[in-house]
Coordinates of C-alpha atoms in Angstrom, one line a residue:
Chain A
X1404 CA 0.0 0.1 0.2
X1405 CA 1.2 3.7 -0.9
X1406 CA 2.2 5.8 2.0
X1407 CA -0.5 8.3 1.3
X1408 CA -3.1 5.6 1.0
X1409 CA -2.0 3.8 4.0
X1410 CA -2.1 7.2 6.0
X1411 CA -5.6 7.7 4.7
X1412 CA -6.7 4.1 5.4
X1413 CA -5.4 4.3 8.9
X1414 CA -7.0 7.5 9.7
X1415 CA -10.5 6.1 8.4
X1416 CA -9.9 3.1 10.5
X1417 CA -9.1 5.1 13.6
X1418 CA -12.7 6.6 13.1
X1419 CA -14.2 3.1 13.1
X1420 CA -14.5 2.7 9.3
X1421 CA -15.1 -1.1 8.7
X1422 CA -14.1 -1.0 5.1
X1423 CA -10.6 0.7 6.2
X1424 CA -10.1 -2.2 8.7
X1425 CA -10.8 -4.7 5.9
X1426 CA -8.3 -3.0 3.7
X1427 CA -5.8 -3.1 6.3
X1428 CA -6.6 -7.0 6.7
X1429 CA -6.1 -7.3 3.0
X1430 CA -2.9 -5.5 2.9
X1431 CA -1.3 -7.0 5.8
X1432 CA -3.0 -10.2 6.5
X1433 CA -0.8 -12.5 4.2
X1434 CA 2.5 -11.1 5.7
X1435 CA 1.2 -11.3 9.2
X1436 CA 0.0 -14.8 8.8
X1437 CA 3.2 -15.8 7.1
X1438 CA 5.1 -14.4 10.1
X1439 CA 3.0 -16.1 12.6
X1440 CA 3.1 -19.5 10.8
X1441 CA 6.8 -19.3 10.4
X1442 CA 7.3 -18.3 14.1
X1443 CA 5.0 -21.1 15.5
X1444 CA 5.1 -23.9 12.9
X1445 CA 1.3 -24.2 13.1
X1446 CA -1.5 -23.0 10.8
X1447 CA -4.0 -23.2 13.6
X1448 CA -1.9 -20.9 15.8
X1449 CA -1.2 -18.6 12.8
X1450 CA -4.9 -18.1 12.1
X1451 CA -5.6 -17.5 15.8
X1452 CA -2.8 -15.1 16.1
X1453 CA -3.9 -13.0 12.9
X1454 CA -7.4 -12.8 14.3
X1455 CA -6.2 -11.7 17.7
X1456 CA -4.1 -8.9 16.1
X1457 CA -6.9 -7.6 14.0
X1458 CA -9.1 -7.5 17.1
X1459 CA -6.3 -5.6 18.9
X1460 CA -6.1 -3.1 16.1
X1461 CA -9.9 -2.5 16.5
X1462 CA -9.4 -1.7 20.1
X1463 CA -6.0 0.1 20.1
X1464 CA -5.8 1.7 16.6
X1465 CA -7.7 4.9 17.9
X1466 CA -4.8 5.6 20.2
X1467 CA -2.0 5.0 17.5
X1468 CA 0.0 8.1 16.8
X1469 CA 0.5 7.8 13.0
X1470 CA 3.8 9.2 12.3
X1471 CA 4.3 7.3 9.1
X1472 CA 5.6 4.0 10.5
X1473 CA 2.6 1.9 10.8
X1474 CA 4.1 -1.3 9.6
X1475 CA 7.0 -1.4 12.3
X1476 CA 4.3 -0.6 14.9
X1477 CA 2.1 -3.3 13.7
X1478 CA 4.9 -5.9 13.6
X1479 CA 6.3 -5.0 16.9
X1480 CA 2.8 -5.8 18.3
X1481 CA 3.1 -9.2 16.5
X1482 CA 6.6 -9.8 17.7
X1483 CA 5.3 -9.2 21.3
X1484 CA 2.5 -11.6 20.7
X1485 CA 4.9 -14.4 19.7
X1486 CA 7.1 -13.7 22.5
X1487 CA 4.0 -13.8 25.0
X1488 CA 2.8 -17.1 23.5
X1489 CA 6.2 -18.8 23.7
X1490 CA 6.5 -17.8 27.4
X1491 CA 2.9 -19.0 28.0
X1492 CA 3.6 -22.4 26.3
X1493 CA 7.3 -22.7 27.5
X1494 CA 8.0 -24.5 24.5
X1495 CA 9.7 -23.3 21.3
X1496 CA 9.2 -24.3 17.6
X1497 CA 12.3 -26.1 17.8
X1498 CA 10.9 -28.6 20.2
X1499 CA 7.6 -29.3 18.0
X1500 CA 7.9 -32.3 15.6
X1501 CA 6.2 -31.7 12.4
X1502 CA 5.2 -35.3 12.3
X1503 CA 3.4 -35.5 15.6
X1504 CA -0.3 -36.6 15.1
X1505 CA -3.3 -35.2 16.8
X1506 CA -6.3 -37.3 18.0
X1507 CA -7.8 -36.9 14.7
X1508 CA -4.8 -38.7 13.0
X1509 CA -3.5 -35.4 11.3
X1510 CA -0.1 -34.0 11.7
X1511 CA 1.6 -30.6 11.3
X1512 CA 2.9 -31.9 8.2
X1513 CA -0.6 -32.1 6.7
X1514 CA -1.3 -28.5 7.6
X1515 CA 1.5 -27.3 5.5
X1516 CA 0.0 -25.0 2.4
X1517 CA 0.4 -26.0 -1.1
X1518 CA -1.1 -28.4 -3.7
X1519 CA -1.6 -32.0 -2.8
X1520 CA 1.8 -33.7 -3.3
X1521 CA 0.5 -35.7 -6.4
X1522 CA 3.0 -34.1 -8.8
X1523 CA 6.7 -33.8 -8.8
X1524 CA 6.7 -30.0 -8.7
X1525 CA 4.1 -30.0 -5.8
X1526 CA 6.1 -32.6 -3.8
X1527 CA 9.3 -30.7 -4.3
X1528 CA 7.6 -27.4 -2.9
X1529 CA 6.0 -29.5 -0.1
X1530 CA 9.3 -30.9 0.9
X1531 CA 11.1 -27.6 0.6
X1532 CA 8.5 -26.0 2.8
X1533 CA 9.1 -28.8 5.3
X1534 CA 12.8 -28.4 5.3
X1535 CA 12.5 -24.7 5.5
X1536 CA 10.2 -25.0 8.7
X1537 CA 12.8 -27.6 10.2
X1538 CA 15.7 -25.3 9.6
X1539 CA 13.8 -22.4 11.0
X1540 CA 13.2 -24.6 14.2
X1541 CA 17.0 -25.0 14.5
X1542 CA 17.8 -21.2 14.7
X1543 CA 17.6 -19.6 18.2
X1544 CA 14.6 -17.8 19.0
X1545 CA 16.2 -14.4 18.7
X1546 CA 17.8 -15.0 15.2
X1547 CA 14.6 -16.6 14.0
X1548 CA 12.6 -13.5 15.0
X1549 CA 15.1 -11.1 13.5
X1550 CA 15.2 -13.0 10.1
X1551 CA 11.3 -13.3 10.0
X1552 CA 10.9 -9.4 11.0
X1553 CA 13.4 -8.5 8.4
X1554 CA 11.3 -10.3 5.7
X1555 CA 7.6 -10.2 6.8
X1556 CA 7.9 -7.0 8.8
X1557 CA 10.3 -5.3 6.3
X1558 CA 11.7 -3.8 9.5
X1559 CA 15.1 -1.9 9.2
X1560 CA 18.1 -3.2 11.2
X1561 CA 17.8 -0.1 13.3
X1562 CA 14.2 -0.9 14.1
X1563 CA 14.9 -4.5 15.0
X1564 CA 17.9 -3.3 17.1
X1565 CA 15.6 -0.9 19.1
X1566 CA 13.0 -3.6 19.4
X1567 CA 15.4 -6.2 20.8
X1568 CA 17.5 -3.7 22.6
X1569 CA 20.8 -4.9 21.3
X1570 CA 23.5 -3.2 19.0
X1571 CA 23.0 -2.7 15.4
X1572 CA 26.0 -5.0 14.4
X1573 CA 24.6 -7.7 16.6
X1574 CA 21.4 -7.6 14.6
X1575 CA 23.3 -7.8 11.2
X1576 CA 25.5 -10.7 12.4
X1577 CA 22.5 -12.8 13.6
X1578 CA 20.4 -12.0 10.5
X1579 CA 23.5 -13.1 8.4
X1580 CA 24.1 -16.2 10.2
X1581 CA 20.5 -17.1 10.3
X1582 CA 20.0 -16.6 6.5
X1583 CA 23.3 -18.7 5.9
X1584 CA 21.6 -21.5 7.9
X1585 CA 18.4 -21.3 6.0
X1586 CA 20.1 -21.2 2.8
X1587 CA 22.3 -24.2 3.6
X1588 CA 19.1 -26.4 4.4
X1589 CA 17.5 -25.3 1.3
X1590 CA 20.3 -26.2 -0.9
X1591 CA 20.8 -29.7 0.7
X1592 CA 17.4 -30.8 -0.5
Chain B
X1212 CA 33.8 -1.5 19.7
X1213 CA 35.9 -3.9 17.6
X1214 CA 36.6 -3.2 14.0
X1215 CA 34.4 -6.0 13.1
X1216 CA 31.6 -4.4 15.2
X1217 CA 32.2 -1.2 13.4
X1218 CA 32.1 -2.8 10.1
X1219 CA 28.9 -4.6 10.8
X1220 CA 27.3 -1.4 12.2
X1221 CA 28.1 0.4 8.8
X1222 CA 26.8 -2.5 6.7
X1223 CA 23.6 -2.4 8.6
X1224 CA 23.4 1.4 8.2
X1225 CA 24.1 0.9 4.5
X1226 CA 21.4 -1.6 4.1
X1227 CA 18.9 0.6 5.8
X1228 CA 19.5 3.0 3.2
X1229 CA 21.9 5.5 4.8
X1230 CA 24.7 7.0 3.0
X1231 CA 27.6 5.1 4.5
X1232 CA 30.9 4.4 2.7
X1233 CA 31.9 0.8 2.9
X1234 CA 35.3 -0.8 2.3
X1235 CA 35.6 -3.8 0.0
X1236 CA 34.9 -6.5 2.5
X1237 CA 32.0 -4.7 3.9
X1238 CA 30.5 -4.1 0.4
X1239 CA 30.7 -8.0 -0.1
X1240 CA 29.1 -8.7 3.2
X1241 CA 26.2 -6.3 2.3
X1242 CA 25.7 -7.8 -1.0
X1243 CA 25.6 -11.3 0.3
X1244 CA 23.0 -10.4 2.9
X1245 CA 20.9 -8.7 0.4
X1246 CA 21.0 -11.7 -2.0
X1247 CA 20.2 -14.2 0.7
X1248 CA 17.3 -12.2 1.9
X1249 CA 15.9 -12.2 -1.4
X1250 CA 16.2 -15.9 -2.1
X1251 CA 15.2 -17.0 1.4
X1252 CA 12.5 -14.7 1.6
X1253 CA 10.7 -16.2 -1.4
X1254 CA 10.8 -19.5 0.4
X1255 CA 9.5 -18.1 3.6
X1256 CA 6.3 -16.8 2.0
X1257 CA 3.1 -18.8 2.8
X1258 CA -0.5 -18.4 1.4
X1259 CA -3.4 -17.5 3.8
X1260 CA -6.3 -19.9 3.5
X1261 CA -9.3 -18.2 2.2
X1262 CA -11.6 -19.7 4.9
X1263 CA -9.3 -18.2 7.6
X1264 CA -9.4 -14.8 6.1
X1265 CA -13.2 -14.8 5.9
X1266 CA -13.5 -16.0 9.5
X1267 CA -11.3 -13.3 10.7
X1268 CA -13.1 -10.6 8.5
X1269 CA -16.4 -11.5 10.2
X1270 CA -14.9 -11.7 13.6
X1271 CA -13.3 -8.1 12.9
X1272 CA -16.7 -6.7 11.7
X1273 CA -18.5 -8.0 14.7
X1274 CA -15.9 -6.4 17.1
X1275 CA -16.4 -3.0 15.2
X1276 CA -20.3 -3.4 15.7
X1277 CA -19.8 -3.9 19.5
X1278 CA -17.4 -1.0 19.8
X1279 CA -19.8 1.2 18.1
X1280 CA -22.5 0.1 20.5
X1281 CA -20.3 0.7 23.4
X1282 CA -19.3 4.1 22.4
X1283 CA -22.9 5.2 22.2
X1284 CA -23.6 4.0 25.8
X1285 CA -21.7 6.8 27.7
X1286 CA -23.7 9.4 25.7
X1287 CA -27.0 7.7 26.8
X1288 CA -25.8 7.2 30.2
X1289 CA -25.2 11.0 30.7
X1290 CA -28.5 11.8 29.4
X1291 CA -30.1 9.4 31.8
X1292 CA -28.3 10.7 34.8
X1293 CA -29.3 14.4 33.8
X1294 CA -32.8 13.4 33.6
X1295 CA -32.8 11.5 37.0
X1296 CA -31.0 14.4 38.7
X1297 CA -33.5 16.9 37.2
X1298 CA -36.4 14.8 38.2
X1299 CA -35.1 14.5 41.7
X1300 CA -34.5 18.2 42.2
X1301 CA -38.1 19.0 40.7
X1302 CA -39.6 16.5 43.2
X1303 CA -37.7 17.9 46.0
X1304 CA -38.6 21.6 45.1
X1305 CA -42.3 20.4 44.9
X1306 CA -42.2 18.9 48.4
X1307 CA -40.4 22.0 49.9
X1308 CA -43.3 24.2 48.2
X1309 CA -46.1 21.9 49.6
X1310 CA -44.6 21.9 53.0
X1311 CA -44.0 25.6 53.1
X1312 CA -47.6 26.4 51.7
X1313 CA -49.0 24.0 54.3
X1314 CA -47.2 25.7 57.2
X1315 CA -48.3 29.1 55.9
X1316 CA -51.8 28.1 56.2
X1317 CA -51.5 26.5 59.6
X1318 CA -49.5 29.0 61.3
X1319 CA -51.3 32.1 62.9
X1320 CA -50.3 35.5 61.8
X1321 CA -48.2 36.9 64.5
X1322 CA -44.9 39.0 64.5
X1323 CA -43.5 38.6 68.0
X1324 CA -44.0 36.0 70.8
X1325 CA -46.5 37.2 73.4
X1326 CA -45.5 36.5 76.9
X1327 CA -48.3 36.2 79.5
X1328 CA -49.4 39.3 81.2
X1329 CA -48.2 39.3 84.8
X1330 CA -50.5 40.9 87.5
X1331 CA -48.9 44.1 88.5
X1332 CA -47.0 44.6 85.3
X1333 CA -45.5 43.1 82.2
X1334 CA -41.6 43.1 82.2
X1335 CA -41.8 42.3 78.5
X1336 CA -43.6 45.5 78.0
X1337 CA -41.0 47.5 80.1
X1338 CA -43.2 47.9 83.0
X1339 CA -41.6 46.6 86.1
X1340 CA -44.2 47.6 88.6
X1341 CA -47.8 48.4 89.1
X1342 CA -48.3 52.0 87.8
X1343 CA -50.1 54.1 90.3
X1344 CA -51.8 56.3 87.7
X1345 CA -53.2 58.7 90.4
X1346 CA -49.7 59.8 91.4
X1347 CA -48.6 60.7 88.0
X1348 CA -48.5 64.3 87.6
X1349 CA -49.0 65.0 83.9
X1350 CA -52.4 64.0 82.7
X1351 CA -51.4 63.5 79.0
X1352 CA -48.6 61.2 79.7
X1353 CA -50.8 59.3 82.0
X1354 CA -53.5 59.0 79.3
X1355 CA -50.9 58.0 76.8
X1356 CA -49.6 55.3 79.1
X1357 CA -53.2 54.0 79.7
X1358 CA -53.9 53.9 76.0
X1359 CA -50.7 52.0 75.3
X1360 CA -51.5 49.6 78.0
X1361 CA -55.0 49.0 76.7
X1362 CA -53.6 48.7 73.2
X1363 CA -51.0 46.3 74.3
X1364 CA -53.7 44.4 76.2
X1365 CA -55.9 44.1 73.1
X1366 CA -52.8 42.8 71.1
X1367 CA -52.2 40.2 73.7
X1368 CA -56.0 39.4 73.8
X1369 CA -55.8 38.8 69.9
X1370 CA -52.6 36.9 69.9
X1371 CA -53.1 34.9 73.1
X1372 CA -55.1 31.6 72.5
X1373 CA -58.2 31.4 74.4
X1374 CA -58.4 30.0 78.0
X1375 CA -55.2 31.5 79.3
X1376 CA -54.9 33.2 82.7
X1377 CA -55.4 36.7 81.0
X1378 CA -59.0 35.6 80.5
X1379 CA -59.1 34.8 84.2
X1380 CA -57.8 38.1 85.3
X1381 CA -60.1 40.0 83.0
X1382 CA -62.9 38.1 84.4
X1383 CA -61.8 38.9 88.0
X1384 CA -61.6 42.6 87.0
X1385 CA -65.0 42.6 85.5
X1386 CA -66.5 40.9 88.6
X1387 CA -64.8 43.5 90.9
X1388 CA -66.2 46.2 88.7
X1389 CA -69.6 44.8 88.8
X1390 CA -69.4 44.4 92.5
X1391 CA -68.4 48.0 92.8
X1392 CA -71.4 49.3 90.9
X1393 CA -73.6 47.0 93.0
X1394 CA -72.1 48.0 96.3
X1395 CA -70.8 51.4 96.1
X1396 CA -68.2 52.1 98.8
X1397 CA -68.8 55.1 101.0
X1398 CA -66.3 57.8 100.5
X1399 CA -63.6 57.9 103.2
X1400 CA -64.4 60.6 105.8
X1401 CA -62.5 63.7 105.1
X1402 CA -59.5 64.3 107.1
X1403 CA -59.8 66.9 109.8
X1404 CA -57.7 67.9 112.7
X1405 CA -57.1 65.3 115.3
X1406 CA -57.5 65.7 119.0

């Protein structure tokens, strides 16, 4: 969304315009969902968290002071939600097994998006996504969050450094290391 | 801060769009980070299920409607309070008026409290002892005093409820006067030289 259009949409949403909120959901929903999914490894949690953050917007957007950086503000809220959920669950995505089945016989593997693995291309994409999820799970929590916020939140290194309260060089080093690990897993398929 | 830290900070600022000069190794690092972010980023993207988006859209719309209803409640609450307070004040004023009017009808018209008349004088009227009218020299002051006393007695008769001791005294005075007319007293003998 263009900056001017975003500013107008946020202003309308602050006045309670339902269409403005729908526009924000359409613009940022996919990125937020992707962030939540990659951070938790679960589609169920990703949908749950996306619904929760939109409800928080309904409650909190009126008090938001729009200084032109709506996206970092939005993804800071998302990052705090992930941190709170991890603290609540006291588990990390690294501890989750994608092949663990629930009472219905389904597993996290079955929840991965994409076409049914009945074609070579589909299967490759399916397996790549699976390996990427496993690779993400191997990163430490801080590095994983920084990599995901750089991509989905399009946050600058400065904004991530402020969010995590660590030096600028440290953020760059962690992101660089995390990207190398992910690329290594992707290239090993 | 070490040299590596400084270099990393410079690369981060460069990638954030700041005008920073990088040496050769820093430029290589910056290019590597940028390339990996693009390739890994494409793999990280994931599609949102359409059903999930529909569900969230409905939840959001319902929350907005509830918020609109809640926003309307305070205004209605204020109006309700104003109405209740105004009604209470009007009712209180009506009660006070009714009580005041009722007391106005019941109470007799009097300006000052009227103490009882004491035989021999009324201290409230400034008369401490019986007045011997005969010994007062000027006639007009005597008459004025009598007239004033009669007037005061009249006021007291009007103000004083019936059946007080004033009625008793007046009745006694009337009886004494009547007996005087019925049985006139012989004048005292004139005083003459004594032997």
